[in-house]
Amino acid sequence: MNTEITRAGSSLNQEEHQSFHDLFEAYNGHEGDLVPLLQKTQEKYGYLSQEAINEISRFLKISENQIFGVATFYSQFRFNAPGRHSIKVCLGTACHVRGGQVLGEAVGRELDVLPGETTDDKRFDFQRVACLGCCALAPVIQIDSDIHSRMSVIRLKGILEKYE
Amino acid sequence: MNSFNTVRKTSLEKWQALQASKVPIIYLGAASCGIAAGAMEILEAIEKTLEEKKIEAKIIKVGCIGPCYLEPLMDIALPGKPRISYANVTPQKVPRIIESYLVKGNPEPRLALAHFGNGNHGFPEEIPGFFDLPMLKSQVRVVLRNCGLIDPEEIDHYIANDGYSGLMKGLLNGPEKVIEIVKEAGLRGRGGAGFPTFKKWEICRNTKAPQKFMICNADEGDPGAFMNRSLIEGDPHAVLEGLLIAAYAIGATHGYIYIRAEYPLAIARLKKAIGQMREYGFLGKNIQDSGFGFDITIKEGAGAFVCGEETALIASIEGKRGMPRSRPPFPAIAGLHGMPTIINNVETLGTLPNILRNGASWYRQYGTQGNYGTKTFSLVGKIRRSGLIEVPLGMTLRQIIFDIGGGSRKPFKAVQTGGPSGGCLSEEFLDTPVNYESLTAAGSIMGSGGLIVLDDDTCVVDLARYFLDFTQRESCGKCSPCRVGSRHMVEILQRITKGEGEAEDLTKLQTLGETVKRGSLCGLGQTAPNPVLTTLKYFRPEYLMHVKEKHCPAAVCRDLIEYRVVPGKCTGCQKCVSVCPTGAITGPRAEPHNLDPSKCIKCRACYEICRYDAIAGDAIIIKSARSTVDEQTV
């Protein structure tokens, strides 16, 4: 892809531009690439920054509005920087009937954080997810890539302490 | 065809060599659920023990075999002997299991769960056959036949177990014949609606177009359902072979697998399997010299329940908001990029190789008139034996919940079929045969296969609120009955669960529910009211108790319950005092504690610690605030 590397008016330096364009390399710039591109960007940077949306908008030649429209539609995308660790509390049906909601509240209380936010010390970000697919082991929470099954409010504190 | 015979021969040799292995083989259940239960710690413990004891053994990670409640599961096969299965393994148990069976050859009935042999295997009688266990006995494994038994990352294992021979048969007979066989078999879409698979295919096949697409719908969004994840993780090639068969039948040259990004292991398995297919000549321009060319792209869904709907899924692949559009035109005529497109569910595709290989009449031996074959379900909730099951259609809910699942510990109350789009069926429906028509007649749906069992501790009003809250959040917002109607329904339900409901709210819910059902554009809105309408119908007294008496009999609804200390049972161990985050519990050691309801935030910490860590075990109870039970006598 022949793309311009630096542009006036952008808050990114040349290196950061280059970093985005490395990401774009595998794509043709079709509209159908939007969701995969957003996923790749989030995989690399942890979230979708304003700058990232701007770069993608220029690359795919579609408006930032349209990109936000798509990105906010899907629950996977986040717009603030993640913490060092990521907590997902499962609120699937099986987890709900086994106390997932109380568990979610306990996480919020323990870390003083609301769903969708990151703690002030950047240690954890906290999300609620619809189902992690481990229903037989409910209730579950996921921290980074570890799934903690058959969770309880009292086990939570000890588990959180393992993540610094 | 010749090239396939060569491939098959090599695969068979590799498989037979494994069966005749001179070293013992340890099979470890390492699907997502197994890993969540601790399979990786078990793996570590196995490797460590083998090294310490200087034993040579091969370790194979397999998919989920079904009984999740027994996870982590590990099996050991000594040379020349069938596998013996060990359940609920802990890292501490591993050395004992290895020492007793691998070293001393004693399977120890006390440790062993079951064996995989048939006939003369020489195991003690106390060890039952795995497929004779109560949970498995009445199951029929067609789609799941390989899950937990083969290495999902080895295409040779799949081919040696008759894999890809269904496709080869199809390629020999031609696409029309494939459609004919699927028609005869009576296969209906396993995604939930039960539309005859061949009909969709026929429409697509007969539409003239420069290109056609075949999509596998693996966007398993129903909370409480994991059948598709397990199948892909345990036997990815079965789904891929099915995708090829379907593509060949409709004349598609390119396929997509639309899979939830929340399923990383399943995605990794698919990617690996697709690489192997390419290597073995099952993908590309001229598959096994048949002239049929096909390729597959994996699209990761970004988390939107509505994308399970066909037209929304297509919009999502096109890079747009996943919003459904009105049909017709149906995707079979104008779908992805305006081209004829077929979308089939993972399980539908996983069934196809079996039908092609064994024939339509073989498939029709399972199930009942109009509902042939088997269906997988994830059996979860308040049930003793939870996990992934596969049963012939027509089995009753009672057989599934009690014979297979072992019932619930507390009295059975209801079963929710079909996830958030389904309904909540009471005890009187237990003898209903599970098929598309009977579940719809009861006000529920078959759905993709989530079965959530509820006991007396579950509040159906809270559950209806939960489901509606879910569908309301997932509503794409395009049509107003769904967008506005579901929101109002949630608000009413919230009021009721808070004890602020009025009698007329029930009528409002009923009217609104029927309107949303009739007026919505897609399946999400058309089925969203089901949980409310069925609970209103079958559990009306429970709604009335919430509304009139402000009483939640299951003691679930937050604003209607209280935590209480039972003075006669409390030993004063102070464990609850130490975990209470608000200082609501007080009292000196060795004397019954006092719980101040005005400070209590109902976080459950005291209840759990009393249950699991304290001597009394049940001194803290959760009761409906209206309950007049005498605390001394509880």
Short mmCIF file of C-alpha atoms in Angstrom, two decimals, chain B residues 416 419-424 443 460-469 471 485-486 489-490 492-493 496 505-506 508-514 527-540 543:
data_model
loop_
_atom_site.label_atom_id
_atom_site.label_comp_id
_atom_site.label_asym_id
_atom_site.label_seq_id
_atom_site.Cartn_x
_atom_site.Cartn_y
_atom_site.Cartn_z
CA GLN B 416 -35.12 -22.52 30.53
CA GLY B 419 -31.41 -19.10 26.13
CA PRO B 420 -32.69 -15.51 26.28
CA SER B 421 -34.98 -16.18 23.31
CA GLY B 422 -36.57 -19.19 24.91
CA GLY B 423 -39.02 -19.78 27.65
CA CYS B 424 -39.08 -20.97 31.19
CA GLY B 443 -44.12 -20.92 24.38
CA VAL B 460 -38.24 -16.59 38.02
CA VAL B 461 -39.07 -12.89 38.10
CA ASP B 462 -35.41 -12.08 38.58
CA LEU B 463 -34.53 -14.49 35.78
CA ALA B 464 -37.02 -12.89 33.40
CA ARG B 465 -35.57 -9.49 34.30
CA TYR B 466 -32.07 -10.85 33.67
CA PHE B 467 -32.92 -12.17 30.19
CA LEU B 468 -34.84 -9.07 29.19
CA ASP B 469 -32.01 -6.89 30.43
CA THR B 471 -31.77 -8.73 25.07
CA GLY B 485 -40.60 -2.13 24.00
CA SER B 486 -37.86 -4.24 25.54
CA MET B 489 -40.43 -4.27 29.87
CA VAL B 490 -37.10 -4.18 31.73
CA ILE B 492 -41.41 -2.76 34.74
CA LEU B 493 -39.57 -5.91 35.78
CA ILE B 496 -41.38 -5.52 40.43
CA ASP B 505 -47.89 -4.07 35.74
CA LEU B 506 -48.53 -7.70 34.94
CA LYS B 508 -48.80 -4.16 30.90
CA LEU B 509 -46.02 -6.71 30.62
CA GLN B 510 -48.32 -9.11 28.84
CA THR B 511 -49.52 -6.54 26.30
CA LEU B 512 -46.09 -5.10 25.70
CA GLY B 513 -44.59 -8.57 25.32
CA GLU B 514 -47.11 -9.56 22.70
CA THR B 527 -38.39 -13.93 20.79
CA ALA B 528 -37.14 -11.48 23.45
CA PRO B 529 -40.45 -11.45 25.39
CA ASN B 530 -40.55 -15.28 25.63
CA PRO B 531 -38.94 -15.52 29.08
CA VAL B 532 -41.40 -12.97 30.45
CA LEU B 533 -44.48 -14.35 28.74
CA THR B 534 -43.76 -17.94 29.79
CA THR B 535 -42.98 -17.06 33.40
CA LEU B 536 -46.13 -14.91 33.56
CA LYS B 537 -48.08 -17.87 32.30
CA TYR B 538 -46.55 -20.67 34.35
CA PHE B 539 -45.38 -18.83 37.48
CA ARG B 540 -48.01 -16.14 37.94
CA TYR B 543 -45.17 -12.51 40.25
#
